[in-house]
């Protein structure tokens, strides 16, 4: 058994289910911009770095985390190390910050908080089909489709 921090699930299946924990590094960054002839600017930035595909998303805040005691087989191991994740978060923050302020200098960046956290993907069965449910946005995906064995079905707010 292993103790991990999990992003608090919003959506849960109504039936009995298993789960997989997908790795992220969550950052609260503070950007300090110097400006000529004007007051300096300070921004808070929240980055969610995918430790499997090295993508970064901006968040509105630091998501609530829960401690779970889980079997290690349910936890996906990160493919991205801490330094790569930090650089991706900084890159994302600078791109966002530079679109909001004009400065001759790159910002000084302070890491206020960072955590290794896992997003829950629920796995359950409905009408004989195995389904994966994203615990944060409610999207559902057929496991057969993801494995390349069936027709595409997707239910949820972010399905296209």
Backbone as CSV, one residue per row, in Angstrom:
resi,resn,N_x,N_y,N_z,CA_x,CA_y,CA_z,C_x,C_y,C_z
1,UNK,0.842,-1.188,0.000,0.000,0.000,0.000,0.882,1.245,0.000
2,UNK,0.318,2.293,-0.583,1.060,3.528,-0.769,0.136,4.702,-0.451
3,UNK,0.644,5.726,0.230,-0.137,6.929,0.503,0.205,7.970,-0.550
4,UNK,-0.843,8.491,-1.223,-0.655,9.489,-2.275,-1.649,10.629,-2.077
5,UNK,-1.350,11.767,-2.695,-2.277,12.899,-2.698,-3.061,12.850,-4.008
6,UNK,-4.380,12.963,-3.871,-5.291,12.840,-5.007,-6.083,14.133,-5.140
7,UNK,-6.282,14.585,-6.395,-7.155,15.726,-6.648,-8.573,15.299,-6.291
8,UNK,-9.210,16.035,-5.402,-10.522,15.645,-4.885,-11.505,15.414,-6.040
9,UNK,-12.029,14.182,-6.169,-12.962,13.880,-7.262,-14.264,14.672,-7.150
10,UNK,-14.753,15.122,-8.305,-16.049,15.800,-8.396,-17.096,14.798,-8.878
11,UNK,-16.711,13.961,-9.836,-17.614,12.970,-10.411,-17.195,11.568,-9.978
12,UNK,-18.200,10.734,-9.697,-17.989,9.324,-9.326,-19.038,8.495,-10.039
13,UNK,-18.691,7.278,-10.428,-19.717,6.407,-11.028,-20.730,5.970,-9.969
14,UNK,-21.916,5.647,-10.443,-22.979,5.220,-9.527,-22.863,3.747,-9.161
15,UNK,-22.058,3.010,-9.915,-21.895,1.582,-9.669,-20.520,1.308,-9.078
16,UNK,-20.303,0.078,-8.664,-19.005,-0.333,-8.133,-17.939,-0.095,-9.203
17,UNK,-16.776,0.366,-8.776,-15.751,0.713,-9.760,-14.349,0.503,-9.213
18,UNK,-13.404,0.465,-10.141,-11.983,0.505,-9.836,-11.490,1.871,-10.265
19,UNK,-10.203,2.124,-10.102,-9.664,3.415,-10.530,-8.192,3.285,-10.876
20,UNK,-7.731,4.289,-11.630,-6.321,4.459,-11.954,-5.973,5.884,-11.560
21,UNK,-4.804,6.088,-10.978,-4.354,7.419,-10.586,-3.299,7.915,-11.573
22,UNK,-3.594,9.059,-12.193,-2.764,9.633,-13.260,-1.949,10.795,-12.680
23,UNK,-0.622,10.824,-12.903,0.255,11.783,-12.212,0.284,13.202,-12.798
24,UNK,0.239,14.162,-11.888,0.407,15.587,-12.206,1.330,16.204,-11.167
25,UNK,1.951,17.306,-11.534,2.649,18.142,-10.571,1.883,19.462,-10.594
26,UNK,1.419,19.908,-9.425,0.607,21.118,-9.317,1.462,22.209,-8.669
27,UNK,1.474,23.393,-9.308,2.303,24.500,-8.836,1.464,25.737,-8.558
28,UNK,1.829,26.428,-7.482,1.384,27.794,-7.258,2.639,28.637,-7.405
29,UNK,2.663,29.446,-8.453,3.824,30.281,-8.744,3.455,31.751,-8.555
30,UNK,4.423,32.552,-8.156,4.229,33.995,-8.064,5.250,34.639,-9.000
31,UNK,4.756,35.471,-9.912,5.596,36.137,-10.903,5.753,37.607,-10.520
32,UNK,7.000,38.081,-10.476,7.307,39.471,-10.137,7.886,40.140,-11.386
33,UNK,7.168,41.120,-11.916,7.610,41.849,-13.104,8.087,43.246,-12.721
34,UNK,9.293,43.609,-13.175,9.807,44.972,-13.041,9.357,45.746,-14.273
35,UNK,9.014,47.036,-14.077,8.595,47.857,-15.219,9.230,49.238,-15.108
36,UNK,9.668,49.777,-16.239,10.294,51.092,-16.279,9.261,52.186,-16.055
37,UNK,9.523,53.069,-15.107,8.663,54.223,-14.875,7.264,53.898,-14.379
38,UNK,7.023,52.668,-14.024,5.699,52.266,-13.539,5.896,51.342,-12.336
39,UNK,4.816,51.125,-11.603,4.929,50.219,-10.463,5.104,48.783,-10.952
40,UNK,5.811,48.011,-10.147,6.018,46.610,-10.493,4.692,45.863,-10.414
41,UNK,4.621,44.724,-11.090,3.396,43.905,-11.090,3.706,42.535,-10.518
42,UNK,2.745,41.986,-9.780,2.875,40.653,-9.200,1.632,39.861,-9.583
43,UNK,1.849,38.647,-10.082,0.747,37.767,-10.467,0.918,36.418,-9.785
44,UNK,-0.198,35.809,-9.413,-0.200,34.422,-8.971,-0.636,33.568,-10.153
45,UNK,0.038,32.441,-10.324,-0.241,31.545,-11.447,-0.278,30.115,-10.917
46,UNK,-1.279,29.362,-11.374,-1.424,27.970,-10.961,-1.257,27.088,-12.194
47,UNK,-0.271,26.200,-12.150,0.027,25.328,-13.289,-0.200,23.878,-12.897
48,UNK,-0.833,23.146,-13.812,-1.058,21.711,-13.654,-0.270,21.024,-14.761
49,UNK,0.828,20.382,-14.402,1.716,19.774,-15.398,1.462,18.268,-15.445
50,UNK,1.109,17.794,-16.623,0.850,16.378,-16.891,2.199,15.667,-16.901
51,UNK,2.403,14.728,-15.992,3.694,14.049,-15.863,3.811,12.818,-16.759
52,UNK,2.887,12.687,-17.662,2.959,11.613,-18.644,3.254,12.183,-20.026
53,UNK,2.601,13.304,-20.361,2.726,13.886,-21.705,3.411,15.237,-21.707
54,UNK,3.829,15.745,-20.554,4.517,17.030,-20.394,3.733,18.183,-21.016
55,UNK,2.466,18.255,-20.668,1.643,19.401,-21.040,1.353,20.189,-19.780
56,UNK,1.027,21.472,-19.956,0.704,22.306,-18.797,-0.614,23.029,-19.050
57,UNK,-1.419,23.103,-18.013,-2.677,23.846,-18.051,-2.651,24.870,-16.940
58,UNK,-3.308,26.009,-17.180,-3.436,27.040,-16.149,-4.693,26.766,-15.344
59,UNK,-4.589,26.880,-14.042,-5.738,26.692,-13.170,-6.151,27.997,-12.525
60,UNK,-7.340,28.008,-11.951,-7.855,29.187,-11.252,-7.362,29.246,-9.811
61,UNK,-6.894,28.122,-9.305,-6.420,28.055,-7.932,-5.744,26.717,-7.711
62,UNK,-5.352,26.486,-6.480,-4.706,25.222,-6.131,-5.804,24.247,-5.742
63,UNK,-5.952,23.197,-6.514,-7.048,22.256,-6.318,-6.954,21.579,-4.947
64,UNK,-8.116,21.253,-4.381,-8.147,20.571,-3.090,-7.601,19.154,-3.240
65,UNK,-6.714,18.777,-2.337,-6.093,17.453,-2.375,-6.551,16.623,-1.179
66,UNK,-6.626,15.310,-1.401,-6.959,14.362,-0.344,-5.855,13.313,-0.286
67,UNK,-5.595,12.779,0.903,-4.648,11.676,1.030,-5.416,10.370,0.928
68,UNK,-4.948,9.503,0.040,-5.552,8.182,-0.125,-4.495,7.123,0.118
69,UNK,-4.897,6.040,0.719,-4.060,4.844,0.877,-4.493,3.893,-0.234
70,UNK,-3.596,3.612,-1.188,-3.977,2.832,-2.372,-2.979,1.718,-2.643
71,UNK,-3.417,0.752,-3.404,-2.547,-0.306,-3.887,-1.643,0.304,-4.962
72,UNK,-0.364,0.004,-4.936,0.592,0.583,-5.877,0.263,0.283,-7.332
73,UNK,-0.435,-0.816,-7.596,-0.768,-1.166,-8.983,-1.770,-0.193,-9.597
74,UNK,-2.447,0.622,-8.780,-3.413,1.607,-9.278,-2.770,2.951,-9.600
75,UNK,-1.481,3.095,-9.330,-0.789,4.371,-9.484,0.124,4.326,-10.714
76,UNK,-0.120,5.240,-11.662,0.764,5.344,-12.824,2.019,6.114,-12.404
77,UNK,3.158,5.603,-12.805,4.419,6.262,-12.480,4.670,7.416,-13.452
78,UNK,5.148,8.565,-12.952,5.450,9.702,-13.838,6.559,9.359,-14.832
79,UNK,6.436,9.891,-16.040,7.480,9.747,-17.052,8.341,11.008,-17.140
80,UNK,7.879,12.080,-16.506,8.560,13.374,-16.530,9.138,13.627,-15.145
81,UNK,10.417,14.021,-15.085,11.018,14.269,-13.774,10.651,15.667,-13.249
82,UNK,10.990,15.911,-11.988,10.609,17.160,-11.321,11.175,18.398,-12.015
83,UNK,12.395,18.333,-12.478,13.026,19.493,-13.125,12.324,19.836,-14.442
84,UNK,12.015,18.822,-15.252,11.285,19.060,-16.501,9.903,19.651,-16.217
85,UNK,9.228,19.145,-15.212,7.900,19.642,-14.851,7.978,21.101,-14.400
86,UNK,8.967,21.425,-13.592,9.140,22.803,-13.113,9.405,23.756,-14.283
87,UNK,10.255,23.340,-15.212,10.552,24.187,-16.372,9.303,24.392,-17.241
88,UNK,8.491,23.358,-17.381,7.251,23.471,-18.159,6.285,24.432,-17.470
89,UNK,6.189,24.356,-16.147,5.327,25.272,-15.395,5.821,26.713,-15.532
90,UNK,7.137,26.933,-15.446,7.707,28.274,-15.605,7.427,28.808,-17.006
91,UNK,7.642,27.978,-18.015,7.395,28.381,-19.407,5.935,28.806,-19.597
92,UNK,5.033,28.013,-19.069,3.606,28.309,-19.166,3.267,29.613,-18.437
93,UNK,3.825,29.805,-17.250,3.572,31.015,-16.468,4.108,32.258,-17.161
94,UNK,5.307,32.167,-17.715,5.913,33.313,-18.395,5.108,33.682,-19.634
95,UNK,4.689,32.705,-20.407,3.875,32.970,-21.596,2.594,33.686,-21.203
96,UNK,1.933,33.189,-20.160,0.684,33.798,-19.685,0.950,35.208,-19.145
97,UNK,1.965,35.354,-18.292,2.273,36.647,-17.682,2.675,37.699,-18.700
98,UNK,3.469,37.308,-19.688,3.918,38.254,-20.710,2.770,38.763,-21.579
99,UNK,1.667,38.031,-21.601,0.517,38.507,-22.364,-0.300,39.526,-21.550
100,UNK,0.071,39.729,-20.286,-0.668,40.639,-19.419,0.115,41.878,-18.985
101,UNK,1.401,41.874,-19.207,2.210,43.006,-18.760,3.359,43.237,-19.751
102,UNK,3.733,44.514,-19.903,4.874,44.845,-20.755,6.048,45.144,-19.838
103,UNK,7.133,44.401,-20.055,8.326,44.567,-19.232,9.545,44.231,-20.083
104,UNK,10.644,44.904,-19.791,11.891,44.602,-20.492,12.542,43.337,-19.954
105,UNK,12.115,42.898,-18.796,12.760,41.787,-18.119,11.832,40.583,-18.009
106,UNK,12.435,39.422,-17.950,11.658,38.239,-17.604,11.296,38.349,-16.124
107,UNK,10.202,37.766,-15.715,9.822,37.886,-14.305,10.714,37.036,-13.407
108,UNK,10.801,37.460,-12.167,11.371,36.603,-11.133,10.220,35.697,-10.711
109,UNK,10.485,34.391,-10.594,9.426,33.440,-10.270,9.724,32.783,-8.927
110,UNK,8.737,32.831,-8.063,8.817,32.183,-6.760,7.848,30.997,-6.760
111,UNK,8.339,29.849,-6.329,7.459,28.691,-6.166,6.866,28.787,-4.763
112,UNK,5.569,29.080,-4.703,4.885,29.214,-3.425,4.575,27.825,-2.868
113,UNK,4.131,26.954,-3.759,3.780,25.583,-3.348,3.824,24.677,-4.569
114,UNK,4.300,23.457,-4.379,4.182,22.456,-5.443,3.946,21.092,-4.813
115,UNK,3.123,20.305,-5.490,2.739,18.987,-4.971,2.650,17.990,-6.119
116,UNK,3.060,16.775,-5.844,2.766,15.657,-6.724,1.358,15.217,-6.371
117,UNK,0.465,15.216,-7.353,-0.932,14.852,-7.098,-1.423,13.983,-8.247
118,UNK,-2.428,13.196,-7.964,-2.955,12.269,-8.959,-4.412,12.577,-9.264
119,UNK,-4.742,12.508,-10.546,-6.121,12.648,-10.996,-6.723,11.249,-11.066
120,UNK,-7.954,11.119,-10.580,-8.621,9.815,-10.537,-9.378,9.578,-11.834
121,UNK,-9.146,8.430,-12.430,-9.950,7.956,-13.549,-10.641,6.684,-13.073
122,UNK,-11.971,6.728,-12.988,-12.768,5.591,-12.541,-12.969,4.629,-13.700
123,UNK,-12.923,3.344,-13.414,-13.172,2.303,-14.421,-14.340,1.465,-13.913
124,UNK,-15.406,1.406,-14.723,-16.598,0.660,-14.314,-17.274,0.086,-15.558
125,UNK,-18.299,-0.711,-15.325,-19.011,-1.351,-16.428,-20.450,-0.854,-16.486
126,UNK,-20.887,-0.550,-17.721,-22.271,-0.149,-17.948,-22.771,-0.853,-19.204
127,UNK,-23.842,-1.604,-19.083,-24.433,-2.328,-20.221,-23.401,-3.196,-20.935
128,UNK,-22.532,-3.847,-20.176,-21.536,-4.742,-20.747,-20.332,-4.049,-21.358
129,UNK,-20.263,-2.721,-21.244,-19.141,-1.963,-21.807,-18.322,-1.369,-20.670
130,UNK,-17.008,-1.545,-20.738,-16.132,-0.926,-19.735,-15.977,0.553,-20.084
131,UNK,-16.167,1.387,-19.063,-16.146,2.836,-19.227,-15.077,3.434,-18.319
132,UNK,-14.431,4.496,-18.823,-13.504,5.282,-18.006,-14.172,6.640,-17.778
133,UNK,-14.239,7.064,-16.512,-14.853,8.334,-16.135,-13.788,9.250,-15.553
134,UNK,-13.646,10.436,-16.146,-12.738,11.455,-15.637,-13.378,12.065,-14.391
135,UNK,-12.703,11.992,-13.260,-13.288,12.425,-11.981,-13.407,13.944,-11.842
136,UNK,-12.754,14.715,-12.730,-12.805,16.171,-12.595,-13.745,16.845,-13.589
137,UNK,-13.876,16.304,-14.795,-14.764,16.956,-15.760,-15.974,16.116,-16.156
138,UNK,-16.043,14.871,-15.706,-17.209,14.038,-15.960,-17.254,13.360,-17.311
139,UNK,-16.217,13.526,-18.132,-16.190,12.882,-19.450,-16.091,11.371,-19.292
140,UNK,-16.799,10.659,-20.169,-16.776,9.200,-20.171,-16.245,8.711,-21.507
141,UNK,-15.430,7.652,-21.457,-14.848,7.069,-22.657,-14.967,5.559,-22.585
142,UNK,-15.258,4.941,-23.713,-15.310,3.486,-23.777,-13.885,2.951,-23.772
143,UNK,-13.611,2.005,-22.895,-12.283,1.410,-22.824,-11.956,0.656,-24.109
144,UNK,-12.971,0.038,-24.740,-12.755,-0.663,-26.008,-12.307,0.298,-27.099
145,UNK,-12.894,1.488,-27.149,-12.510,2.477,-28.161,-11.072,2.927,-27.925
146,UNK,-10.726,3.186,-26.666,-9.361,3.609,-26.354,-8.348,2.527,-26.704
147,UNK,-8.774,1.271,-26.598,-7.897,0.145,-26.935,-7.971,-0.186,-28.418
148,UNK,-8.809,0.551,-29.176,-8.922,0.331,-30.617,-9.807,-0.838,-31.002
149,UNK,-10.753,-1.242,-30.137,-11.559,-2.432,-30.397,-13.038,-2.141,-30.625
150,UNK,-13.472,-0.891,-30.641,-14.903,-0.646,-30.758,-15.217,0.693,-31.371
151,UNK,-16.525,0.969,-31.506,-16.930,2.246,-32.079,-16.839,3.329,-31.013
152,UNK,-16.654,4.540,-31.455,-16.436,5.675,-30.565,-17.735,6.090,-29.878
153,UNK,-17.706,6.114,-28.560,-18.816,6.665,-27.768,-18.209,7.504,-26.670
154,UNK,-18.738,8.679,-26.512,-18.222,9.587,-25.493,-19.397,10.385,-24.951
155,UNK,-19.509,10.454,-23.630,-20.566,11.232,-23.002,-19.904,12.162,-21.994
156,UNK,-20.323,13.394,-21.989,-19.779,14.335,-21.032,-19.605,15.686,-21.654
157,UNK,-19.330,16.678,-20.847,-19.280,18.063,-21.316,-18.134,18.375,-22.271
158,UNK,-17.064,17.608,-22.230,-15.913,17.934,-23.066,-15.749,17.028,-24.288
159,UNK,-16.706,16.156,-24.530,-16.607,15.241,-25.667,-16.856,16.000,-26.960
160,UNK,-16.151,15.622,-27.987,-16.314,16.284,-29.299,-16.727,15.261,-30.310
